[in-house]
mmCIF file of C-alpha atoms in Angstrom:
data_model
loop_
_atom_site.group_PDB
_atom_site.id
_atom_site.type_symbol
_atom_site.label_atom_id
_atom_site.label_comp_id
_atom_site.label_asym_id
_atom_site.label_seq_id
_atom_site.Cartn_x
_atom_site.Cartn_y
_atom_site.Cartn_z
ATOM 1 C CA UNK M 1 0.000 0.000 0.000
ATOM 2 C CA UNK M 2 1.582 3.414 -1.045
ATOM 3 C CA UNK M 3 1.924 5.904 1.726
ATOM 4 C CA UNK M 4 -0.646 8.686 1.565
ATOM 5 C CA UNK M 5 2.035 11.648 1.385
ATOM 6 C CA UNK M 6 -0.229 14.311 2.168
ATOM 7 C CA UNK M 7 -1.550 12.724 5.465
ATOM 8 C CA UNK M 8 1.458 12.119 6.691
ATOM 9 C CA UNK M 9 2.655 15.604 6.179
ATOM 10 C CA UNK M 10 -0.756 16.686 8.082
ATOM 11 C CA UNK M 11 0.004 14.225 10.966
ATOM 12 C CA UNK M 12 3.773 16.218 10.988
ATOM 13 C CA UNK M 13 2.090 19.401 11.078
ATOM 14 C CA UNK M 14 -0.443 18.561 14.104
ATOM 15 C CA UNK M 15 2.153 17.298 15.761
ATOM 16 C CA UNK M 16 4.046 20.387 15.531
ATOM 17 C CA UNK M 17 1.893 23.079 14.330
ATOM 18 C CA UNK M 18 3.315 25.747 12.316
ATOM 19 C CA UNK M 19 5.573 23.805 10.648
ATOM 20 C CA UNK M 20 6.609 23.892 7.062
ATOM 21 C CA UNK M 21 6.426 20.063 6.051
ATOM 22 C CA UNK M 22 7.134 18.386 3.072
ATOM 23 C CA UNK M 23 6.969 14.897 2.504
ATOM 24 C CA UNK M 24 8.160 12.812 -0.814
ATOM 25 C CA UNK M 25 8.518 9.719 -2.584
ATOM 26 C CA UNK M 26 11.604 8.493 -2.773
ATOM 27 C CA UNK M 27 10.600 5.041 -4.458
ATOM 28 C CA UNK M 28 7.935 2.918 -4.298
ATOM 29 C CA UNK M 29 5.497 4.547 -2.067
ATOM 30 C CA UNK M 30 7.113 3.291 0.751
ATOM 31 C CA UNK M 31 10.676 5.309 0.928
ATOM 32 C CA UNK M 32 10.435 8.734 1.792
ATOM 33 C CA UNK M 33 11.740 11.732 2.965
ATOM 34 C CA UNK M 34 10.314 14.506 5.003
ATOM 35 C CA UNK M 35 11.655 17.835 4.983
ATOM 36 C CA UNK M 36 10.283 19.480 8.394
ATOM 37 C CA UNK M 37 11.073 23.429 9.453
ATOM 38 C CA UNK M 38 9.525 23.955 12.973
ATOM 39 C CA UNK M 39 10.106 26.264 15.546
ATOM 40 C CA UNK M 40 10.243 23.334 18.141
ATOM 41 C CA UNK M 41 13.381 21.965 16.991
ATOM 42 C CA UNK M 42 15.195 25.320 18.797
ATOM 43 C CA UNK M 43 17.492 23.576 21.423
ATOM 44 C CA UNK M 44 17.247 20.349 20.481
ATOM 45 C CA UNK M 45 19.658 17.683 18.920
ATOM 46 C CA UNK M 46 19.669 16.288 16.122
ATOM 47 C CA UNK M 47 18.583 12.735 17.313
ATOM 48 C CA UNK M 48 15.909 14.709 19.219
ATOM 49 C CA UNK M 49 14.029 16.627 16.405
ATOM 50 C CA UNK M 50 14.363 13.365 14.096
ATOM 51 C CA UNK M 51 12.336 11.757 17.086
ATOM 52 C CA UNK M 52 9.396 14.283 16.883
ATOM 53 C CA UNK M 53 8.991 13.732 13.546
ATOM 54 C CA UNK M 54 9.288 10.228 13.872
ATOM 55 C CA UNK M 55 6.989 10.029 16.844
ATOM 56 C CA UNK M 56 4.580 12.111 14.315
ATOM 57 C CA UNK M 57 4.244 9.561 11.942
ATOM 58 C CA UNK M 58 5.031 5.977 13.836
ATOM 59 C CA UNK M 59 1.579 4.668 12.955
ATOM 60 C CA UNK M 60 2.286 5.005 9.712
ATOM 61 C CA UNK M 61 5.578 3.121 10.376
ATOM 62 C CA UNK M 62 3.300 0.124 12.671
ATOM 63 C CA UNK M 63 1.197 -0.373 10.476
ATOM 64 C CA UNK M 64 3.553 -0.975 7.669
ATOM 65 C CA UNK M 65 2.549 1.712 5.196
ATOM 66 C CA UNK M 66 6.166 3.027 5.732
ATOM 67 C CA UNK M 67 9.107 1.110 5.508
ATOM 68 C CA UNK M 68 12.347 4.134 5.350
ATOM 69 C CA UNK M 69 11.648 8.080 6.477
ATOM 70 C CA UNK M 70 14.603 9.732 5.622
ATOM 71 C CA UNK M 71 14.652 13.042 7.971
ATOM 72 C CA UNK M 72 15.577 16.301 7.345
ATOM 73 C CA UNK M 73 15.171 19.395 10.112
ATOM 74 C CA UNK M 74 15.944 22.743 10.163
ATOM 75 C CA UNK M 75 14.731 25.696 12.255
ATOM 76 C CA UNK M 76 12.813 28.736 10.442
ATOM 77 C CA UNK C 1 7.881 -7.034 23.109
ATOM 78 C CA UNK C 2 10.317 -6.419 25.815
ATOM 79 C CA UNK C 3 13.912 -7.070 25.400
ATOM 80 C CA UNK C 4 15.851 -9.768 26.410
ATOM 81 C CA UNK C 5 17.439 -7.971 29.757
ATOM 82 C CA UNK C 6 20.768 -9.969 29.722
ATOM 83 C CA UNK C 7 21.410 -8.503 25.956
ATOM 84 C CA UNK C 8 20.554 -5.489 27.182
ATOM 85 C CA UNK C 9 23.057 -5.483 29.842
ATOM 86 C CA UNK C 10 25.616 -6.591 27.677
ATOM 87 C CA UNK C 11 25.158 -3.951 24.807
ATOM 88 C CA UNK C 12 24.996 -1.295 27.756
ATOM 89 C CA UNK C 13 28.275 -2.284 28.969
ATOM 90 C CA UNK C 14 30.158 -1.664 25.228
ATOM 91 C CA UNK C 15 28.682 1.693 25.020
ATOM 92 C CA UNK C 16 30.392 2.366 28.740
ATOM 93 C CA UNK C 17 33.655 0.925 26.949
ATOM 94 C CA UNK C 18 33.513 2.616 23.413
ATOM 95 C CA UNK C 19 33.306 6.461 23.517
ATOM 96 C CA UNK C 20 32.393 6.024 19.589
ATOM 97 C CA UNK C 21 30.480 2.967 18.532
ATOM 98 C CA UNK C 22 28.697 1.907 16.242
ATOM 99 C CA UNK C 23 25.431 -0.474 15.533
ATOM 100 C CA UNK C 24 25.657 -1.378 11.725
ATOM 101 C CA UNK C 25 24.792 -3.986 8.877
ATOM 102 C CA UNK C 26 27.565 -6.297 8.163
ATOM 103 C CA UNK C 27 31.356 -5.081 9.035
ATOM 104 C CA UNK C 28 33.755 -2.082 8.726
ATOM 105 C CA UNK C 29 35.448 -4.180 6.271
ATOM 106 C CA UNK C 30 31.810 -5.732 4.418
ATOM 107 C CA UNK C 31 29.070 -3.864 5.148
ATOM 108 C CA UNK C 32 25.805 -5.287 4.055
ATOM 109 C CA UNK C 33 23.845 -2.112 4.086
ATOM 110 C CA UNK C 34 24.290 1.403 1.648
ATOM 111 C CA UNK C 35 23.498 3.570 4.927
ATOM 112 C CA UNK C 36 26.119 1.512 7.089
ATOM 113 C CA UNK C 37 28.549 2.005 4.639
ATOM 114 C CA UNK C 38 27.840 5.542 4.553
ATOM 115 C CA UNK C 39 28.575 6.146 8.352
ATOM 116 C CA UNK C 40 31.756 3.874 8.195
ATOM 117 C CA UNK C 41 32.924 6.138 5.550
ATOM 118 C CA UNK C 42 32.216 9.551 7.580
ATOM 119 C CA UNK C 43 34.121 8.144 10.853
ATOM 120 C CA UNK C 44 36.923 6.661 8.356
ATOM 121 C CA UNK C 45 36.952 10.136 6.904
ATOM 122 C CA UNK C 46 37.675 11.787 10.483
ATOM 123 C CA UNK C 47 40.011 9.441 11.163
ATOM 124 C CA UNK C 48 38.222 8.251 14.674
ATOM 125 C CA UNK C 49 38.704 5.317 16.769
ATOM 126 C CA UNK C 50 35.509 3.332 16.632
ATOM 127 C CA UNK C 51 33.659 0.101 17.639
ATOM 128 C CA UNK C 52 31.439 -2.032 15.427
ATOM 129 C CA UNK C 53 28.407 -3.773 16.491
ATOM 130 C CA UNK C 54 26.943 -5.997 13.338
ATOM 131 C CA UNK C 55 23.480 -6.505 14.077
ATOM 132 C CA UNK C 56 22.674 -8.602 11.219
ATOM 133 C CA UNK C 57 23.245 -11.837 13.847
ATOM 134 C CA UNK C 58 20.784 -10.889 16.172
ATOM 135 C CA UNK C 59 18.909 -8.443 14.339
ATOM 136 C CA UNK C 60 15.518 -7.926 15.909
ATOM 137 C CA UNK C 61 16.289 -8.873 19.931
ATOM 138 C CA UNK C 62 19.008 -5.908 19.504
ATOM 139 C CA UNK C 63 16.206 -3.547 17.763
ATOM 140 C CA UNK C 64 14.312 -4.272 20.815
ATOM 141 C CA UNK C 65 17.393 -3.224 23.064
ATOM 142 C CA UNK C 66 18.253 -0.187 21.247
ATOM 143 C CA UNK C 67 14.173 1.106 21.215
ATOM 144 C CA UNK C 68 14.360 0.699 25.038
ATOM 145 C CA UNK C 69 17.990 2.021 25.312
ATOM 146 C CA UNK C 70 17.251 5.136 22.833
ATOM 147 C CA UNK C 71 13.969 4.790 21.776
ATOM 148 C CA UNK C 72 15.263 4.556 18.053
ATOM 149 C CA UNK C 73 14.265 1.779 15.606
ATOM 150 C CA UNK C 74 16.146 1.662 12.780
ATOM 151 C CA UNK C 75 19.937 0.597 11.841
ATOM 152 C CA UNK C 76 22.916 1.686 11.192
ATOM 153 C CA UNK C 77 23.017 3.865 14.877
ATOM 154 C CA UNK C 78 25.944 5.907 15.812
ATOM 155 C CA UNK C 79 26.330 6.633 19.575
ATOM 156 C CA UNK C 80 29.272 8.909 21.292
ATOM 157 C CA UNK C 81 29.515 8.558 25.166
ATOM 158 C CA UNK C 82 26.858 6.343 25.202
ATOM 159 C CA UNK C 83 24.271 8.576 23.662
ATOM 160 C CA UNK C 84 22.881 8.223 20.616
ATOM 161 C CA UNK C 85 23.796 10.488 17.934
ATOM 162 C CA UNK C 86 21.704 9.131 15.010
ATOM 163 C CA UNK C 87 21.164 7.404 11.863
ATOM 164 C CA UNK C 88 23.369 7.669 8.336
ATOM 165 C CA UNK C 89 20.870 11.048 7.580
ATOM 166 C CA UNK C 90 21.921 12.885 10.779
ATOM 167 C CA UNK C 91 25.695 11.503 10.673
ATOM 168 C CA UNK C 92 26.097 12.927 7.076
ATOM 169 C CA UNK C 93 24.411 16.278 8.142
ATOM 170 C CA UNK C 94 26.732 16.541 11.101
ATOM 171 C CA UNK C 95 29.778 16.042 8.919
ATOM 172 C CA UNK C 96 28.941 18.479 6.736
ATOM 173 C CA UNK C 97 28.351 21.231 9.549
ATOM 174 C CA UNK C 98 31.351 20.501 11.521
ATOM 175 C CA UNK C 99 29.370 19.032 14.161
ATOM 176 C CA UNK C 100 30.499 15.743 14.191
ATOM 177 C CA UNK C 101 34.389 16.336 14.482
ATOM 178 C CA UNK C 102 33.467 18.877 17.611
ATOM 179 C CA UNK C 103 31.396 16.271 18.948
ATOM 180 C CA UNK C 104 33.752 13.289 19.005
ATOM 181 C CA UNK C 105 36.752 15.698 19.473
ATOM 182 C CA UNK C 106 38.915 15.434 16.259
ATOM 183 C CA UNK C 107 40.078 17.750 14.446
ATOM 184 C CA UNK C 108 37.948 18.784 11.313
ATOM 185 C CA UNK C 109 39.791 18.238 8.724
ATOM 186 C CA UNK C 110 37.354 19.779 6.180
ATOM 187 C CA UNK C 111 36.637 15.991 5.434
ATOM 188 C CA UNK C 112 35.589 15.382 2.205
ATOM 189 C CA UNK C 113 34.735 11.633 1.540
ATOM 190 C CA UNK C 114 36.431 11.128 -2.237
ATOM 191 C CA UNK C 115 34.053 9.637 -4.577
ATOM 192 C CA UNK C 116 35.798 6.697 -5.212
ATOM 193 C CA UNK C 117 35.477 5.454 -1.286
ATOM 194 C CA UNK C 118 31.774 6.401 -1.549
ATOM 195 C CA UNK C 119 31.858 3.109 -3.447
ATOM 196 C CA UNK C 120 34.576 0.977 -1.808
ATOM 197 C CA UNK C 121 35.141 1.638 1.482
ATOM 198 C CA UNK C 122 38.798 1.554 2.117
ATOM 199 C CA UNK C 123 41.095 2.510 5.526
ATOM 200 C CA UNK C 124 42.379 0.419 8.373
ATOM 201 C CA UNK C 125 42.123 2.128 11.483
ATOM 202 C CA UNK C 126 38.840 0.506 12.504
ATOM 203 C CA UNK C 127 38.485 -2.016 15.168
ATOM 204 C CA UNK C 128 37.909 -5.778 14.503
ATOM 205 C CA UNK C 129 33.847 -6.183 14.675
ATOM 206 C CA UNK C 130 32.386 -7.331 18.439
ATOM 207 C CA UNK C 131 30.582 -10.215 18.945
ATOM 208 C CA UNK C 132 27.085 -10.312 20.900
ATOM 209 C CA UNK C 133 25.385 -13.232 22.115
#
C-alpha cells in the first residue's frame, strides 16, 4: 500500500503546528523523505528533532505503510 | 515485546567501553547495508577510533534493546559517550556542519569523503567487529 504523502505531512504538522512540512517519494510509495522546518526543533539535537517527527508519523511506520523516512530538520 | 534484559546489559556495557560505537549492517570491512557504509565512511573520513556492532546476527532482539535504550528503531546507529547520535541522515548532516568532528573531538579536517570510497570503502584504522550473544 503506497503511503498517503499528504496525510502524513498533516500528521507532521499537528504534531508540531506551524511547521513547514514536506513529505516525498523516494521510491515505491514506501521510501520517503520529510523535509520538516519547525520552531520546536530550537534547542534540540539532532537525534531529538528526528524523534518528533518520527513520533509524528510511527503509525504510519506500525502499520507498515512506511518502511524508510529519511529526515531532514531545520529551524525557520 | 520487551527485550531480552541480559542482551541489554551486555550492549549497555560496550557503550560504557567505546566512547564512539557503532550499531551497523555487516562489518567495517563488508558492510551489508548502503546507509552503514555511509557512516563507516564519515568516521573513516575523520580518522576516529571506533567500535562495530553488526546486528545482522541478532537483528531484531538488539532492535528491541536499542528502542528501550534510545527509543530509536532503525539501523545503522551511531552513539558517542553512550548517547545516541543518530542514523546515516543525521551523521552525514553533522559532517557536513562541523558538528560531528566537535562532537567526538577530532580535528575537522574539512573531510571530504572522495568519490571513489563512496563506493569501496577503504582505511584500516577501525576495530575488529564485536561479537554479541
Amino acid at each position: 500500500m503506497a503511503a498517503d504523502l499528504r496525510e502524513l505531512e498533516e500528521m507532521i504538522r499537528s504534531a508540531l503546528p506551524g511547521a513547514e512540512v514536506q513529505v516525498l517519494d523516494e521510491g515505491g510509495g514506501d521510501h520517503l523523505r520529510a523535509i520538516v522546518s519547525s520552531a520546536e526543533f530550537e534547542g534540540l539535537s539532532r537525534i531529538d528533532q528526528h524523534r518528533l517527527v518520527r513520533a509524528a508519523v510511527r503509525s504510519r511506520f506500525d502499520d507498515g505503510t512506511i518502511h524508510a523516512l529519511s529526515i531532514q530538520t531545520s529551524t525557520p | 515485546m520487551a527485550a531480552d534484559p541480559e542482551l541489554k546489559a551486555q550492549v549497555e556495557q560496550i557503550l560504557a567501553e567505546n566512547p564512539v560505537l557503532l550499531f551497523m549492517k555487516g562489518t567495517p570491512e563488508a558492510p551489508r547495508c548502503g546507509f552503514s557504509m555511509r557512516v563507516v565512511q564519515v568516521l573513516e573520513a575523520l580518522g576516529v577510533e571506533y567500535g562495530a556492532i553488526d546486528v545482522l546476527p541478532a537483528l531484531q532482539p538488539l532492535r528491541e534493546v536499542t528502542q528501550e535504550i534510545s527509543d530509536w528503531p532503525t539501523f545503522p546507529q551511531l552513539y558517542a559517550k553512550g548517547e545516541l547520535v543518530g542514523g546515516c541522515d543525521i551523521v552525514e548532516e553533522m559532517l557536513d556542519s562541523g558538528e560531528l568532528a566537535e562532537l567526538l573531538g577530532v580535528e575537522d579536517t574539512d573531510a571530504e569523503i572522495p568519490e571513489a570510497e563512496r563506493i569501496l570503502p577503504g582505511g584500516s584504522q577501525t576495530s575488529p567487529p564485536m561479537q554479541l550473544g
